[in-house]
CSV table of C-alpha atoms and ligand atoms in Angstrom, one decimal:
chain,number,residue,atom,x,y,z
Q,1332,MET,CA,-17.8,5.9,-24.4
Q,1333,GLU,CA,-15.7,5.4,-21.3
Q,1334,LYS,CA,-12.3,3.8,-21.7
Q,1335,LEU,CA,-9.3,3.0,-19.4
Q,1336,GLU,CA,-7.0,6.0,-19.2
Q,1337,GLY,CA,-5.3,5.6,-15.9
Q,1338,VAL,CA,-4.2,3.0,-13.4
Q,1339,ILE,CA,-3.3,3.8,-9.8
Q,1340,PHE,CA,-1.2,1.2,-7.9
Q,1341,ASP,CA,-0.6,0.7,-4.2
Q,1342,LEU,CA,3.1,-0.1,-3.5
Q,1343,ASP,CA,3.5,-2.4,-0.4
Q,1344,GLY,CA,2.1,-5.8,-1.3
Q,1345,VAL,CA,1.2,-4.8,-4.9
Q,1346,ILE,CA,4.5,-3.8,-6.6
Q,1347,THR,CA,6.8,-5.5,-4.2
Q,1348,ASP,CA,6.4,-7.8,-1.2
Q,1349,THR,CA,7.2,-5.2,1.5
Q,1350,ALA,CA,3.9,-5.9,3.2
Q,1351,GLU,CA,5.6,-9.0,4.6
Q,1352,TYR,CA,8.5,-6.9,6.0
Q,1353,HIS,CA,6.1,-4.4,7.6
Q,1354,TYR,CA,4.4,-7.3,9.3
Q,1355,ARG,CA,7.6,-8.9,10.6
Q,1356,ALA,CA,8.8,-5.5,12.0
Q,1357,TRP,CA,5.4,-4.8,13.7
Q,1358,LYS,CA,5.4,-8.3,15.2
Q,1359,LYS,CA,8.8,-7.7,16.8
Q,1360,LEU,CA,7.7,-4.4,18.2
Q,1361,ALA,CA,4.4,-6.0,19.5
Q,1362,GLU,CA,6.5,-8.8,21.2
Q,1363,ARG,CA,8.5,-6.2,23.1
Q,1364,LEU,CA,5.2,-4.9,24.4
Q,1365,ASP,CA,3.9,-8.4,25.3
Q,1366,ILE,CA,1.3,-8.1,22.5
Q,1367,LYS,CA,0.8,-11.1,20.2
Q,1368,ILE,CA,-0.2,-10.3,16.7
Q,1369,ASP,CA,-0.8,-12.7,13.8
Q,1370,ARG,CA,-1.4,-12.6,10.1
Q,1371,VAL,CA,-5.2,-12.4,10.5
Q,1372,PHE,CA,-4.9,-9.2,12.7
Q,1373,ASN,CA,-2.2,-7.9,10.3
Q,1374,GLU,CA,-4.9,-7.6,7.6
Q,1375,GLU,CA,-6.1,-4.6,9.6
Q,1376,LEU,CA,-2.7,-3.0,9.5
Q,1377,LYS,CA,-2.2,-3.3,5.7
Q,1378,GLY,CA,-2.4,0.1,3.9
Q,1379,VAL,CA,-2.7,2.0,7.2
Q,1380,SER,CA,-0.2,4.7,8.1
Q,1381,ARG,CA,2.7,4.1,10.6
Q,1382,MET,CA,1.2,5.9,13.5
Q,1383,ASP,CA,-2.3,4.5,12.9
Q,1384,SER,CA,-0.9,1.0,12.7
Q,1385,LEU,CA,0.8,1.5,16.1
Q,1386,ASP,CA,-2.4,2.7,17.6
Q,1387,ARG,CA,-4.3,-0.3,16.3
Q,1388,ILE,CA,-1.6,-2.7,17.8
Q,1389,LEU,CA,-1.7,-0.9,21.2
Q,1390,GLU,CA,-5.5,-1.0,21.2
Q,1391,TYR,CA,-5.5,-4.7,20.2
Q,1392,GLY,CA,-3.2,-5.3,23.2
Q,1393,ASP,CA,-5.3,-3.1,25.5
Q,1394,ARG,CA,-2.3,-0.8,26.0
Q,1395,LEU,CA,-3.4,2.3,24.3
Q,1396,ALA,CA,-3.5,4.3,27.5
Q,1397,ASP,CA,0.0,3.2,28.7
Q,1398,PHE,CA,2.1,5.4,26.4
Q,1399,ASN,CA,2.4,9.2,25.7
Q,1400,ALA,CA,3.1,10.7,22.3
Q,1401,THR,CA,6.9,10.8,22.8
Q,1402,GLU,CA,7.0,7.1,23.7
Q,1403,LYS,CA,4.7,6.2,20.7
Q,1404,ASN,CA,7.0,8.2,18.4
Q,1405,GLU,CA,10.0,6.3,19.7
Q,1406,MET,CA,8.2,3.0,19.2
Q,1407,ALA,CA,7.3,3.9,15.6
Q,1408,ASP,CA,10.9,5.0,14.9
Q,1409,TRP,CA,12.2,1.7,16.3
Q,1410,LYS,CA,9.8,-0.2,14.0
Q,1411,ASN,CA,10.8,1.9,11.0
Q,1412,GLU,CA,14.6,1.4,11.7
Q,1413,LEU,CA,13.9,-2.4,11.8
Q,1414,TYR,CA,11.9,-2.2,8.6
Q,1415,LYS,CA,14.5,-0.1,6.8
Q,1416,GLU,CA,17.1,-2.8,7.6
Q,1417,THR,CA,15.0,-5.3,5.6
Q,1418,ILE,CA,14.5,-3.0,2.6
Q,1419,VAL,CA,18.1,-1.8,2.3
Q,1420,ASP,CA,18.9,-4.6,-0.2
Q,1421,ILE,CA,15.7,-4.3,-2.2
Q,1422,LYS,CA,16.4,-4.7,-5.9
Q,1423,PRO,CA,14.7,-4.9,-9.3
Q,1424,SER,CA,14.3,-8.7,-8.9
Q,1425,ASP,CA,12.0,-8.0,-5.9
Q,1426,ILE,CA,9.3,-6.6,-8.2
Q,1427,LEU,CA,6.3,-8.9,-7.8
Q,1428,PRO,CA,5.6,-11.4,-10.7
Q,1429,GLY,CA,4.3,-10.0,-13.9
Q,1430,MET,CA,4.3,-6.4,-12.7
Q,1431,GLU,CA,7.1,-5.1,-14.9
Q,1432,ALA,CA,5.6,-6.5,-18.1
Q,1433,PHE,CA,2.2,-5.2,-17.0
Q,1434,LEU,CA,3.6,-1.7,-16.5
Q,1435,ASP,CA,5.3,-1.9,-20.0
Q,1436,GLU,CA,2.0,-3.0,-21.5
Q,1437,LEU,CA,0.1,0.0,-19.9
Q,1438,LYS,CA,2.8,2.4,-21.2
Q,1439,GLN,CA,2.5,0.9,-24.7
Q,1440,ALA,CA,-1.2,1.4,-24.6
Q,1441,GLY,CA,-0.8,5.1,-23.6
Q,1442,ILE,CA,-2.4,4.5,-20.2
Q,1443,ARG,CA,-1.1,6.8,-17.4
Q,1444,THR,CA,0.0,5.4,-14.1
Q,1445,ALA,CA,0.5,6.6,-10.5
Q,1446,VAL,CA,1.5,5.1,-7.2
Q,1447,ALA,CA,-0.7,5.8,-4.1
Q,1448,SER,CA,1.2,4.7,-1.1
Q,1449,ALA,CA,0.7,5.4,2.6
Q,1450,SER,CA,4.4,4.8,3.1
Q,1451,LYS,CA,7.0,7.4,3.8
Q,1452,ASN,CA,9.5,5.0,2.4
Q,1453,ALA,CA,7.8,4.8,-1.0
Q,1454,GLU,CA,10.2,6.9,-3.1
Q,1455,VAL,CA,13.2,5.1,-1.8
Q,1456,ILE,CA,11.7,1.7,-2.5
Q,1457,LEU,CA,10.6,2.7,-6.1
Q,1458,GLN,CA,14.2,4.0,-6.7
Q,1459,SER,CA,15.7,0.8,-5.4
Q,1460,LEU,CA,13.4,-1.3,-7.6
Q,1461,GLY,CA,14.5,0.8,-10.6
Q,1462,ILE,CA,10.9,1.6,-11.6
Q,1463,ARG,CA,10.3,5.1,-10.3
Q,1464,GLU,CA,10.4,6.5,-13.9
Q,1465,GLN,CA,7.7,4.0,-15.0
Q,1466,PHE,CA,5.1,6.0,-13.1
Q,1467,ASP,CA,3.8,9.5,-14.0
Q,1468,PHE,CA,3.1,10.4,-10.4
Q,1469,VAL,CA,3.8,9.1,-6.9
Q,1470,VAL,CA,1.5,10.2,-4.1
Q,1471,ASP,CA,3.0,9.2,-0.8
Q,1472,ALA,CA,2.4,9.9,2.9
Q,1473,ALA,CA,4.2,13.2,2.7
Q,1474,LYS,CA,1.6,14.5,0.2
Q,1475,ILE,CA,-1.6,13.7,2.1
Q,1476,GLU,CA,-3.2,14.5,5.4
Q,1477,LYS,CA,-5.6,11.6,5.9
Q,1478,SER,CA,-4.5,8.0,5.7
Q,1479,LYS,CA,-6.2,5.1,3.9
Q,1480,PRO,CA,-9.1,4.1,4.2
Q,1481,ASP,CA,-9.8,7.8,3.6
Q,1482,PRO,CA,-10.1,8.4,-0.2
Q,1483,GLU,CA,-7.8,11.5,-0.1
Q,1484,ILE,CA,-4.7,9.6,-1.5
Q,1485,PHE,CA,-6.5,8.2,-4.6
Q,1486,LEU,CA,-8.4,11.5,-5.1
Q,1487,LYS,CA,-5.0,13.3,-5.1
Q,1488,ALA,CA,-3.7,10.7,-7.7
Q,1489,LEU,CA,-6.7,11.5,-9.9
Q,1490,GLU,CA,-6.0,15.2,-9.6
Q,1491,LEU,CA,-2.3,14.7,-10.6
Q,1492,LEU,CA,-3.2,12.4,-13.5
Q,1493,ASP,CA,-5.9,15.0,-14.5
Q,1494,LEU,CA,-8.4,12.2,-15.0
Q,1495,PRO,CA,-11.9,11.5,-13.8
Q,1496,ALA,CA,-12.5,8.5,-11.5
Q,1497,ASP,CA,-14.6,6.6,-14.1
Q,1498,VAL,CA,-11.7,6.1,-16.6
Q,1499,CYS,CA,-9.3,4.8,-13.9
Q,1500,VAL,CA,-8.8,1.6,-12.0
Q,1501,GLY,CA,-7.0,1.2,-8.6
Q,1502,VAL,CA,-5.0,-1.9,-7.5
Q,1503,GLU,CA,-4.7,-2.7,-3.8
Q,1504,ASP,CA,-3.8,-5.6,-1.5
Q,1505,ALA,CA,-5.4,-4.1,1.6
Q,1506,ALA,CA,-9.0,-3.8,2.8
Q,1507,ALA,CA,-8.3,-0.2,3.9
Q,1508,GLY,CA,-6.8,0.5,0.4
Q,1509,VAL,CA,-9.8,-0.9,-1.4
Q,1510,ASP,CA,-12.1,1.3,0.7
Q,1511,SER,CA,-10.0,4.3,-0.2
Q,1512,ILE,CA,-10.2,3.5,-3.9
Q,1513,LYS,CA,-14.0,2.8,-3.8
Q,1514,ASP,CA,-14.8,5.9,-1.8
Q,1515,ALA,CA,-12.9,7.9,-4.4
Q,1516,GLY,CA,-15.4,6.6,-6.9
Q,1517,ILE,CA,-12.8,4.4,-8.7
Q,1518,ARG,CA,-13.1,0.7,-9.7
Q,1519,ALA,CA,-10.9,-1.5,-7.6
Q,1520,ILE,CA,-8.8,-4.6,-8.3
Q,1521,GLY,CA,-7.9,-6.5,-5.2
Q,1522,ILE,CA,-4.8,-8.6,-5.0
Q,1523,GLY,CA,-5.2,-11.4,-2.3
Q,1524,ASP,CA,-8.1,-12.9,-0.5
Q,1525,ALA,CA,-11.6,-12.1,-1.7
Q,1526,THR,CA,-13.0,-12.6,1.9
Q,1527,VAL,CA,-10.8,-9.8,3.1
Q,1528,LEU,CA,-11.0,-7.5,0.0
Q,1529,ARG,CA,-14.8,-7.6,0.0
Q,1530,ARG,CA,-15.4,-4.2,-1.7
Q,1531,ALA,CA,-13.1,-4.9,-4.7
Q,1532,ASP,CA,-14.8,-5.2,-8.1
Q,1533,VAL,CA,-12.4,-8.0,-9.0
Q,1534,VAL,CA,-10.0,-10.0,-6.8
Q,1535,LEU,CA,-7.0,-11.7,-8.2
Q,1536,ALA,CA,-4.8,-14.2,-6.3
Q,1537,GLY,CA,-1.6,-12.5,-7.4
Q,1538,THR,CA,0.0,-9.8,-9.6
Q,1539,ASP,CA,0.8,-12.4,-12.3
Q,1540,GLU,CA,-3.0,-12.5,-13.0
Q,1541,LEU,CA,-3.2,-8.8,-13.9
Q,1542,ARG,CA,-4.5,-8.4,-17.5
Q,1543,LEU,CA,-5.2,-5.3,-19.4
Q,1544,GLU,CA,-8.5,-6.7,-20.6
Q,1545,THR,CA,-9.7,-7.2,-17.1
Q,1546,LEU,CA,-9.0,-3.6,-16.2
Q,1547,LYS,CA,-10.7,-2.4,-19.4
Q,1548,SER,CA,-13.8,-4.4,-18.7
Q,1549,LEU,CA,-14.3,-2.5,-15.4
Q,1550,VAL,CA,-14.5,1.0,-16.9
F,3067,LIG,C1,1.6,1.1,3.7
F,3067,LIG,C2,1.7,-0.3,4.3
F,3067,LIG,O1,1.8,1.1,2.4
F,3067,LIG,O2,2.5,2.0,4.3
F,3067,LIG,C3,1.5,-0.2,5.8
F,3067,LIG,O3,0.7,-1.1,3.8
F,3067,LIG,C4,2.5,0.8,6.4
F,3067,LIG,O4,1.8,-1.5,6.3
F,3067,LIG,C5,2.3,2.1,5.7
F,3067,LIG,O5,2.4,0.9,7.8
F,3067,LIG,C6,3.3,3.2,6.3
F,3067,LIG,O6,4.6,2.9,5.9
F,3067,LIG,P1,5.9,3.5,6.4
F,3067,LIG,O7,7.0,3.0,5.5
F,3067,LIG,O8,5.7,5.0,6.2
F,3067,LIG,O9,6.1,3.2,7.8
F,3068,LIG,MG1,-0.5,-2.5,0.3
């Protein structure tokens, strides 16, 4: 009989609200380039790596051919510096509602946990939130080659957890992230809008709705 043995969490927008800070920093960079982005377009950036996000913005503004690799690296660095200014004060009270209690509950139940984040800032953020030790493993951008929606990051998390896909559940706020989970053969819980997170097995409006029973019912 299958049972829940592992849960793999995205970070930005699932454990803490850094998805909003990424959006604000990209919006400022886009403004400098005379490209207007909004929250609807931002759904396409969520979960996607820094350089892929920049390419998507440039493509959206029809400016992809205007910059060389050095200029694009400078733009990505500029965005990251802006973003880092907004996360410098991040603290345990910035953990999204219900998440700490949920992680405690998983630990009590002997369920292993990992973070699968496309962010190069993931370790710093987890340390600042004071919950790095809550997770058995962290797979971040430094440990993978292919960005979400590719399943590599969730497959790597399964490998580290030493668990098969069918006893695990992944939790994501991004369409690219849900695709990554599903293509790794894992059941997915989406946090956010069901019309955006179409491939998720269950969509919850917020992290405060996460229940162990819901995850167990999926495996
Ligand atoms: C993901 C975010 O977790 O990390 C994306 O959802 C972000 O918005 C990506 O672009 C890369 O993050 P960073 O911190 O390495 O620029
Ligand atoms: Mg996310």
